[in-house]
PDB file of C-alpha atoms in Angstrom:
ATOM      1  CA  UNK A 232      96.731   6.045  87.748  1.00 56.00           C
ATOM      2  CA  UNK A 233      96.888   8.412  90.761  1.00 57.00           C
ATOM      3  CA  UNK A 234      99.677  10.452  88.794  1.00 58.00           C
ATOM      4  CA  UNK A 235      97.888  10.520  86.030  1.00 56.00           C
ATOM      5  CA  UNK A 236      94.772  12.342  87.499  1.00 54.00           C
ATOM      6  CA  UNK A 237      96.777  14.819  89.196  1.00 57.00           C
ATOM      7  CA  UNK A 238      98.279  15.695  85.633  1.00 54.00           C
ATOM      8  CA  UNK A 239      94.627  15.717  84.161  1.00 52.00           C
ATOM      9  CA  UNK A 240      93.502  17.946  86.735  1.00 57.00           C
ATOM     10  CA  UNK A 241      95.756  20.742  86.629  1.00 57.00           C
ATOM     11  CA  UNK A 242      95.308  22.989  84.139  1.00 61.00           C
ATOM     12  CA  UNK A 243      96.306  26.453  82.956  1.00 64.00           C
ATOM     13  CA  UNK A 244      94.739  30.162  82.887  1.00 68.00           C
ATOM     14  CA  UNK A 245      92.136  30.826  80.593  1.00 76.00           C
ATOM     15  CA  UNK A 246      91.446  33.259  78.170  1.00 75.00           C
ATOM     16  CA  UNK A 247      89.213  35.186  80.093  1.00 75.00           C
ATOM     17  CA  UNK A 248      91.673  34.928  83.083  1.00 75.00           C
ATOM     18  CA  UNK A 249      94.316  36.154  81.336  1.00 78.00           C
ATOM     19  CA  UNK A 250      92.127  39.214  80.208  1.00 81.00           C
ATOM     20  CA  UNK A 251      91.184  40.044  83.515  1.00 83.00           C
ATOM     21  CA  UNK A 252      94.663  39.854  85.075  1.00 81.00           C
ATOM     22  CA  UNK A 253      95.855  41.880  81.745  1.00 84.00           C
ATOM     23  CA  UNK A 254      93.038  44.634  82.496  1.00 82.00           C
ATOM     24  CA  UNK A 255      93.924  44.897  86.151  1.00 84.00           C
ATOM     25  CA  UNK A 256      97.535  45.464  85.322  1.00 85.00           C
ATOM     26  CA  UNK A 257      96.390  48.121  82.578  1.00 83.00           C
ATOM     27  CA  UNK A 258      94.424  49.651  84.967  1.00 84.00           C
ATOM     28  CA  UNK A 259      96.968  49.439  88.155  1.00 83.00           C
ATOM     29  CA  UNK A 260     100.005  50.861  85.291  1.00 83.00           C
ATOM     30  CA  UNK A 261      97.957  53.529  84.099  1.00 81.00           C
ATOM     31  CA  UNK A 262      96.906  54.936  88.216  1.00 84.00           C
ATOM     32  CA  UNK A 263     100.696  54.607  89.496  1.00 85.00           C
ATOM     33  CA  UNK A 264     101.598  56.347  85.773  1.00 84.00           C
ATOM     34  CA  UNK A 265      98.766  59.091  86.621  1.00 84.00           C
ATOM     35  CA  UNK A 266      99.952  59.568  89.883  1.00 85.00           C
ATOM     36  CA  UNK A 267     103.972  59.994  88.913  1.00 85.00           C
ATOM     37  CA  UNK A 268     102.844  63.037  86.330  1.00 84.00           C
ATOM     38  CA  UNK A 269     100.778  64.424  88.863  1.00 84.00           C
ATOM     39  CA  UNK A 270     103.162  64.700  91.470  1.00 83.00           C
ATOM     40  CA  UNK A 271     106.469  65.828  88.564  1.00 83.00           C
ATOM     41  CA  UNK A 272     103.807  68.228  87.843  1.00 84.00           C
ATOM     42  CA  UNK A 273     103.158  69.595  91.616  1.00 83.00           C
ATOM     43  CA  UNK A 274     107.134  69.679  91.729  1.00 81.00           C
ATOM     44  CA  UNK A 275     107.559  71.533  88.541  1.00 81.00           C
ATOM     45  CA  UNK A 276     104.891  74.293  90.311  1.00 81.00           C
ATOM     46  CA  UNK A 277     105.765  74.304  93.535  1.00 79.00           C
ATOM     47  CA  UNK A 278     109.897  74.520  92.655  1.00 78.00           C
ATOM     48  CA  UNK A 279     107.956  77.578  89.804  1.00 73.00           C
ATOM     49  CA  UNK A 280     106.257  79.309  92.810  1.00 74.00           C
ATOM     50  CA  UNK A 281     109.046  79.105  94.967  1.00 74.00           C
ATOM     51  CA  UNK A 282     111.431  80.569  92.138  1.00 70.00           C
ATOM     52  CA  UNK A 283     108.992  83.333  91.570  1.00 68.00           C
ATOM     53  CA  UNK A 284     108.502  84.056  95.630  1.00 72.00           C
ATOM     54  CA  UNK A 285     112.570  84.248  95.628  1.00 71.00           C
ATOM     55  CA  UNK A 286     112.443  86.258  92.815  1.00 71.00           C
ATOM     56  CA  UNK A 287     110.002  88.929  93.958  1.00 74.00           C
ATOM     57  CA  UNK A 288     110.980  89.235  97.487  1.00 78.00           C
ATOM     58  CA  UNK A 289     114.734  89.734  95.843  1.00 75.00           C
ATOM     59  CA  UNK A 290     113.225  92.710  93.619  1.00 76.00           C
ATOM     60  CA  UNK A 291     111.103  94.172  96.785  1.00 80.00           C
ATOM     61  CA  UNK A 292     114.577  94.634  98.971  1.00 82.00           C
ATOM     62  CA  UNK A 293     116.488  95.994  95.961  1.00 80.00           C
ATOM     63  CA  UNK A 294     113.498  98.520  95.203  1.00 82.00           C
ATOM     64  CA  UNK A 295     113.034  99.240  99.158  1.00 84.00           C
ATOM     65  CA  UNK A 296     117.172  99.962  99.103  1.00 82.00           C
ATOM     66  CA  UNK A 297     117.333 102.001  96.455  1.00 82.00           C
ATOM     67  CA  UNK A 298     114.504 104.290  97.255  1.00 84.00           C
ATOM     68  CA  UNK A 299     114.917 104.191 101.531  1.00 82.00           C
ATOM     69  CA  UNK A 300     117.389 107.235 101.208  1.00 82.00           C
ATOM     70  CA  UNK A 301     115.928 109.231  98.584  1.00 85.00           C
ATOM     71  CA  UNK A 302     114.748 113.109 100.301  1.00 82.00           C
ATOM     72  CA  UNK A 303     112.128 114.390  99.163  1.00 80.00           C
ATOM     73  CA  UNK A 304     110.772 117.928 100.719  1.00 75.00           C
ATOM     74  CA  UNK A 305     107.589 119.649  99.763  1.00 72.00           C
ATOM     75  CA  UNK A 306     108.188 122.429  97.597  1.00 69.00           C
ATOM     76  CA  UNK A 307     111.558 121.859  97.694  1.00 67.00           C
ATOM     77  CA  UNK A 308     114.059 121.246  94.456  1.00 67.00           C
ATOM     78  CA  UNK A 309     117.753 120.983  94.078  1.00 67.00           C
ATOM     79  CA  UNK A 310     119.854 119.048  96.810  1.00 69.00           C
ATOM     80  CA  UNK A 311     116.455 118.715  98.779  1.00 74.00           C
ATOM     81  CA  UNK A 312     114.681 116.383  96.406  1.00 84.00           C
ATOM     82  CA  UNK A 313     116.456 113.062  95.084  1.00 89.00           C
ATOM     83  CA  UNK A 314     113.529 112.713  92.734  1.00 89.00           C
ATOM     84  CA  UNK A 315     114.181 113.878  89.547  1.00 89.00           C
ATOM     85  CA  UNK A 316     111.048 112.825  87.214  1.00 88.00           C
ATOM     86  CA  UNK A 317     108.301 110.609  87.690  1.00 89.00           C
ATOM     87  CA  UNK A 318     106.169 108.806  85.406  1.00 91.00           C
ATOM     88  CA  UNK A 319     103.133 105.371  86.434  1.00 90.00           C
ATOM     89  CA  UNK A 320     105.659 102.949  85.614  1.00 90.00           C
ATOM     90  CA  UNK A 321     109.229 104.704  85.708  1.00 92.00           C
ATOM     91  CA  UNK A 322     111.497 106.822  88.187  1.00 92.00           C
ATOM     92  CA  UNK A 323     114.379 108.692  88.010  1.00 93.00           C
ATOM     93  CA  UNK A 324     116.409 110.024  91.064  1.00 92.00           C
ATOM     94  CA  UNK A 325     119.881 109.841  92.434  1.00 91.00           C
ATOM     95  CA  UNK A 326     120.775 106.889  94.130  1.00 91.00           C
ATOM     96  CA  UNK A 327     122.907 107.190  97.382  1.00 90.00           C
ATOM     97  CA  UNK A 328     126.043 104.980  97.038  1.00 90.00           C
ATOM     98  CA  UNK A 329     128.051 105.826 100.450  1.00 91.00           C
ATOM     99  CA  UNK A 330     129.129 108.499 103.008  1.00 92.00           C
ATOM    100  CA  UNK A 331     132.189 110.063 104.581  1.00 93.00           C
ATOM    101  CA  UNK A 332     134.038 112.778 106.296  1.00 94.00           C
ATOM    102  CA  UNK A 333     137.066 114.554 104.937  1.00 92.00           C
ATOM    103  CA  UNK A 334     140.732 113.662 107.109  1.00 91.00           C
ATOM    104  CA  UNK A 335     141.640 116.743 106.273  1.00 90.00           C
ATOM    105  CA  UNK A 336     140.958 120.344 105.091  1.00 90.00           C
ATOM    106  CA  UNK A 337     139.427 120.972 101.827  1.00 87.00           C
ATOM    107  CA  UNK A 338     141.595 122.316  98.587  1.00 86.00           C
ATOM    108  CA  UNK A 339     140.896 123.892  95.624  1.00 86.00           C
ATOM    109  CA  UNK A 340     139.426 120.631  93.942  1.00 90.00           C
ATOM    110  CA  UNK A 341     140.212 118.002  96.543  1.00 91.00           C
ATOM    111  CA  UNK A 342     138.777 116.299  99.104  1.00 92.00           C
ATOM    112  CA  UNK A 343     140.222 113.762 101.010  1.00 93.00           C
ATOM    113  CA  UNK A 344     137.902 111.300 103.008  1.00 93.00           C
ATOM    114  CA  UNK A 345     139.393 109.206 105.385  1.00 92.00           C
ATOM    115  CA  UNK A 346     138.449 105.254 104.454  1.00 91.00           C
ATOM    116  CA  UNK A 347     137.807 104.391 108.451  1.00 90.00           C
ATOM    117  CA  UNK A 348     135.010 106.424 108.116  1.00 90.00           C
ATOM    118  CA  UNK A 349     133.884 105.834 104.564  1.00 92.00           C
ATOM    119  CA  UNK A 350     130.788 103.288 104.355  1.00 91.00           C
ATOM    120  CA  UNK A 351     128.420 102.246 101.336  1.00 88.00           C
ATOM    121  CA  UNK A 352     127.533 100.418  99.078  1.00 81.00           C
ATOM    122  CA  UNK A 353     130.813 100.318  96.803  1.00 87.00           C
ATOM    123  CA  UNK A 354     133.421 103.275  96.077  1.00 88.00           C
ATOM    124  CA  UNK A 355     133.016 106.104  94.633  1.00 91.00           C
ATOM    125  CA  UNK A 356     133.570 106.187  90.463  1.00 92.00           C
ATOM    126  CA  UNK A 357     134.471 108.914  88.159  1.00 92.00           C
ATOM    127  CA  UNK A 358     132.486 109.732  85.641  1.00 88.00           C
ATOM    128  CA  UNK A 359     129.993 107.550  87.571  1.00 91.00           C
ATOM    129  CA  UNK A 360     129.598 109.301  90.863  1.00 92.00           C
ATOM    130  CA  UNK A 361     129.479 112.763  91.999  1.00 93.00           C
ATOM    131  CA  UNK A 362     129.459 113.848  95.765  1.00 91.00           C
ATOM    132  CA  UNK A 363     127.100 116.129  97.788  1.00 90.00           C
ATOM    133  CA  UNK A 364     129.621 118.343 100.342  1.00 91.00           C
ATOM    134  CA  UNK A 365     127.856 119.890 103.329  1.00 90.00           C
ATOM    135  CA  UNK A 366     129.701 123.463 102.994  1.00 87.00           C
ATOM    136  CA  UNK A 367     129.400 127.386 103.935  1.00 80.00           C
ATOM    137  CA  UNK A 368     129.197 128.599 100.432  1.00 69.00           C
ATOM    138  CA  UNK A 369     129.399 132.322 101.470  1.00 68.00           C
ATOM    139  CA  UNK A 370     130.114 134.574 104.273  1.00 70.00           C
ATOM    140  CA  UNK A 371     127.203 134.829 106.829  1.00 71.00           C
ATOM    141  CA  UNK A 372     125.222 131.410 105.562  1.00 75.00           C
ATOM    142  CA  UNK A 373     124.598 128.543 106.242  1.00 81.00           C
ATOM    143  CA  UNK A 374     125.870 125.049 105.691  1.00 83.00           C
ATOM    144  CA  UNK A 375     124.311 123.055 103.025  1.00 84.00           C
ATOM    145  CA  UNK A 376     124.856 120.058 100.695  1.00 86.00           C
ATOM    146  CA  UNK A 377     126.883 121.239  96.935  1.00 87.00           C
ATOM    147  CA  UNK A 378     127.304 119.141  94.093  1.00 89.00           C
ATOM    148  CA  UNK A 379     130.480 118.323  92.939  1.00 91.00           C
ATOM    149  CA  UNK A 380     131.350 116.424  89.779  1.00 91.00           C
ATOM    150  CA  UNK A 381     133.995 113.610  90.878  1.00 93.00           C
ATOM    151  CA  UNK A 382     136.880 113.104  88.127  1.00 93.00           C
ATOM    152  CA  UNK A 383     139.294 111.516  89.550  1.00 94.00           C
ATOM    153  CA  UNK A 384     139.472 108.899  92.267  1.00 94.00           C
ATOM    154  CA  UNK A 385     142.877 108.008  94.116  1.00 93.00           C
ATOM    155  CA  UNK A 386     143.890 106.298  97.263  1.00 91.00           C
ATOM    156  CA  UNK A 387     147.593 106.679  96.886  1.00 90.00           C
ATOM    157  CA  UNK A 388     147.968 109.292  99.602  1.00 90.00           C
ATOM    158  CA  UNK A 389     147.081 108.634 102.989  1.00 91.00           C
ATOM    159  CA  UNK A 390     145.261 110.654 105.589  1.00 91.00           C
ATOM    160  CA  UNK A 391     147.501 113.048 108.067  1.00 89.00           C
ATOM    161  CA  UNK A 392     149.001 111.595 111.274  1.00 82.00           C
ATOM    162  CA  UNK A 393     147.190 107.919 112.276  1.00 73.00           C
ATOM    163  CA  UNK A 394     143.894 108.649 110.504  1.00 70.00           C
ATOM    164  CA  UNK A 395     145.175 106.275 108.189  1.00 84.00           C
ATOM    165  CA  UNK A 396     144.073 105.541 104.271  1.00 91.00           C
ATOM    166  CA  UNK A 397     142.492 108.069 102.486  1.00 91.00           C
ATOM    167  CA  UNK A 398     140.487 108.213  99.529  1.00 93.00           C
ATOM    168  CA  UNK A 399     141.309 111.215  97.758  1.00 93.00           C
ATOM    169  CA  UNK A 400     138.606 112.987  95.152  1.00 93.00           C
ATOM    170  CA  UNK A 401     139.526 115.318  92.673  1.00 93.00           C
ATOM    171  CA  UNK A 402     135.936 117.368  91.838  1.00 92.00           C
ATOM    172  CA  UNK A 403     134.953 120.301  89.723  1.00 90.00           C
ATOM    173  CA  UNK A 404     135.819 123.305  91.473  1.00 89.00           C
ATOM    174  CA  UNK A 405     133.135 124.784  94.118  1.00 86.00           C
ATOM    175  CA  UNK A 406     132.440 127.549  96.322  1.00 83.00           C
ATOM    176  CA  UNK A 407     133.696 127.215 100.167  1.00 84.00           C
ATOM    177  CA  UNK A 408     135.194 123.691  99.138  1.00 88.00           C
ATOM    178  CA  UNK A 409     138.940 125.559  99.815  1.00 87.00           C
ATOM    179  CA  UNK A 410     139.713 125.233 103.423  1.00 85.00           C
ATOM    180  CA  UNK A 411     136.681 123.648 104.885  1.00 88.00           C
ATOM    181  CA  UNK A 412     137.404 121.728 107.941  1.00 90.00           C
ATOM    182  CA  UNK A 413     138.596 118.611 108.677  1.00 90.00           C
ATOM    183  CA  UNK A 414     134.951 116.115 109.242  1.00 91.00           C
ATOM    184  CA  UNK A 415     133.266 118.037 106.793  1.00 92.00           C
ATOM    185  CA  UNK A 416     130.391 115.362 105.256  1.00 93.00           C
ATOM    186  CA  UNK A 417     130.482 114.164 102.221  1.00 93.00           C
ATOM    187  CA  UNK A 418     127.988 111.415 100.322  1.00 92.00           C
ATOM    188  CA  UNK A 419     128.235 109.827  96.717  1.00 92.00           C
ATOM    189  CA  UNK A 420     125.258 109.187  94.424  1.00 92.00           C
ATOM    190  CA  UNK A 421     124.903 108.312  90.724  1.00 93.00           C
ATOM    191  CA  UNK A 422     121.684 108.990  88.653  1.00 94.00           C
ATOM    192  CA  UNK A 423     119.301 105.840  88.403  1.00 94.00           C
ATOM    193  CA  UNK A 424     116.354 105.124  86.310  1.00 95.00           C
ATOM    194  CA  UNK A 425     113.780 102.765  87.506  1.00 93.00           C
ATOM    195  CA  UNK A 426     110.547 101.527  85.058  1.00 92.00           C
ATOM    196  CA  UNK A 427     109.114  99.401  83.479  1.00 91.00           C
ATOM    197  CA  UNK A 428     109.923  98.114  79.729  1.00 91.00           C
ATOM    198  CA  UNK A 429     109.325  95.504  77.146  1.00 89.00           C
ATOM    199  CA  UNK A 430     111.476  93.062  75.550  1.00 87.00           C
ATOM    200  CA  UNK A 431     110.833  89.993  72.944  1.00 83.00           C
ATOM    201  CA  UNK A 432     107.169  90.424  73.955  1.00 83.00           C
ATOM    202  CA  UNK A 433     107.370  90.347  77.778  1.00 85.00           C
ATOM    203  CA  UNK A 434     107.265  92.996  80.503  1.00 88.00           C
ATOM    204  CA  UNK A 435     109.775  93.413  82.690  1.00 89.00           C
ATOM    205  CA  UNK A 436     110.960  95.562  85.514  1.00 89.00           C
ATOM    206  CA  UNK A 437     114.228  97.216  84.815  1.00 91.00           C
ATOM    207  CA  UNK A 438     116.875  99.819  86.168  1.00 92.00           C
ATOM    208  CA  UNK A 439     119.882 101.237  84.636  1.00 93.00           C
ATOM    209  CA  UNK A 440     122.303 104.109  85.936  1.00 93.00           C
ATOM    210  CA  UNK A 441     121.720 106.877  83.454  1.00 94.00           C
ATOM    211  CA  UNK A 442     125.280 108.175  85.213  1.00 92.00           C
ATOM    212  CA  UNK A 443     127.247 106.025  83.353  1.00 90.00           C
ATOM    213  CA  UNK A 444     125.193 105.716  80.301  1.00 91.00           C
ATOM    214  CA  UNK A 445     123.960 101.909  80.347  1.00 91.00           C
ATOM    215  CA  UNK A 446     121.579 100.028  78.856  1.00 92.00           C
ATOM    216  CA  UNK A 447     118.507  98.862  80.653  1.00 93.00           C
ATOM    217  CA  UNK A 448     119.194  95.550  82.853  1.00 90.00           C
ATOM    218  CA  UNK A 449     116.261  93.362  84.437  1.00 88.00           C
ATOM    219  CA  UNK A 450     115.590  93.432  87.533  1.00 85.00           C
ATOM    220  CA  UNK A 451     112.800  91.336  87.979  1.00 83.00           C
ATOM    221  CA  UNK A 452     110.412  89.669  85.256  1.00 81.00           C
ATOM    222  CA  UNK A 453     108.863  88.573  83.271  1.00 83.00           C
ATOM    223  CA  UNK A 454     105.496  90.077  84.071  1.00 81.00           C
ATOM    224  CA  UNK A 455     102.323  88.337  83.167  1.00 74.00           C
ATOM    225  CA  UNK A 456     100.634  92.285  82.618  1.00 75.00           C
ATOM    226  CA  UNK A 457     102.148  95.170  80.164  1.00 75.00           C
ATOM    227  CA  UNK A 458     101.184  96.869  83.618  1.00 75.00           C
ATOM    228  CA  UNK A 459     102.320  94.477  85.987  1.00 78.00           C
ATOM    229  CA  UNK A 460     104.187  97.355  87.781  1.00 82.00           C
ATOM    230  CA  UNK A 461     103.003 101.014  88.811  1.00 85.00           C
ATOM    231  CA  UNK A 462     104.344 103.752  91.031  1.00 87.00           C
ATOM    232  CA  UNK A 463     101.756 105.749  93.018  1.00 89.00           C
ATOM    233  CA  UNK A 464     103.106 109.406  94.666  1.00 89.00           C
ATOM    234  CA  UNK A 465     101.554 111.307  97.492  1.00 88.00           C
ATOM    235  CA  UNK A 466     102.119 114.797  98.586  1.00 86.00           C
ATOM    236  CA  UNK A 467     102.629 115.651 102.170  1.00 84.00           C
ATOM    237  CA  UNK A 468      98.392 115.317 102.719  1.00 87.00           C
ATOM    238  CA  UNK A 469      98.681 112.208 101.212  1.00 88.00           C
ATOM    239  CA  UNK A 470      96.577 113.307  98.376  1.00 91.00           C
ATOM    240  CA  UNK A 471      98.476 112.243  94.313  1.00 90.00           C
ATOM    241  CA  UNK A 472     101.370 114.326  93.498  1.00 86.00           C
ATOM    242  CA  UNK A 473     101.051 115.705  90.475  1.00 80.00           C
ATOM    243  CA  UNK A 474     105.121 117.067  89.907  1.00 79.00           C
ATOM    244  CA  UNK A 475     108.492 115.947  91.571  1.00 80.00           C
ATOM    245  CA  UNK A 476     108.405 119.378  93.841  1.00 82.00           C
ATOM    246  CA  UNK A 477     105.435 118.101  95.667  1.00 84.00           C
ATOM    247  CA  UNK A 478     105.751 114.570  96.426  1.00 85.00           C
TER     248      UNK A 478
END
């Protein structure tokens, strides 16, 4: 008999227990669910932001590099200003790509820079480059910096005595290029452009090397604005500079 009441008195859930329990579980489900997406979704912006961050802090150097060297003097024009045109959302100017001195004196077309004292940012290119030499052009004046087209590049001859490799350039002939001194400076530089473009509906930040002839590459982008990038210029009174010659 005792068995028997134990049996009758146990008994299972009911329907409005089960309901309850079911709700609760519903409820628990759908709060851990809620707070999964949330935090994918504060990944998926946060690893965003930081992808952006890395993205714009790698376009900022490469800008700050490629315009640190450019010379720009106030009324100035030829080798004294590196900016060639200007525009709110575009540049062009020659970019600086390295430096040397000559191992030896100059010939008629050649100069030979020794590679211990070559630095930059890659070697010089024909067709690509062309070089700035810091020469007496005449009798009775002074130095100053002379293009020269670079069409050849070699380093099959070395420098004289222990200077060691050489880098030899073969350039479009120039005045006071024969016989100038051993030392003499020379730097490399390419024409750049720099602006701003579109492409497939976006805005992007772009530079190409108008040198070698090559299409536009992205340099940083996309932009959320058609004007997402703009160029200001000052003149020496820090007032807007309306040409190139005064900036």
């Amino acid at each position: 008999a005792g068995d028997r009441h134990r049996m009758l008195s146990r008994r299972g859930f009911t329907l409005v227990e089960i309901m309850l329990a079911t709700s609760t579980m519903l409820i628990v489900s759908g709060a851990v669910y809620q707070l999964l997406v949330t935090t994918q979704r504060l990944s998926r912006m946060q690893a965003a932001q930081l992808g952006v961050q890395t993205n714009v802090r790698g376009a900022v150097l490469a800008v700050l590099n490629e315009l640190r060297e450019l010379s720009s003097v106030e009324g100035g024009g030829g080798a004294q200003n590196d900016v060639l045109s200007t525009a709110p959302d575009a540049m062009i100017y020659r970019a600086m790509r390295g430096t040397g001195f000559t191992c030896q004196p100059g010939g008629e077309t050649n100069v030979r820079i020794s590679r211990s004292s070559f630095s930059g940012h890659r070697e010089p290119q024909a067709g690509r480059d062309s070089a700035w030499l810091y020469l007496v052009a005449a009798p009775e004046t002074d130095p100053a910096w002379i293009p020269a087209a670079i069409t050849s590049v070699s380093t099959a001859v070395p420098c004289p005595g222990v200077a060691g490799e050489g880098i030899t350039l073969t350039v479009s002939p120039i005045a006071g290029l024969a016989g100038a001194p051993s030392g003499t400076p020379v730097r490399f530089y390419e024409i750049m452009e720099l602006r701003l473009y579109q492409s497939e509906g976006r805005s992007w930040l772009g530079t190409r090397s108008i040198s070698s002839g090559e299409s536009i590459q992205p340099l940083f982008g996309p932009l959320t604005k058609p004007d997402g990038f703009r160029l200001a210029y000052r003149d020496a009174s820090g007032g807007p500079a309306n040409n190139p010659e005064a900036i």
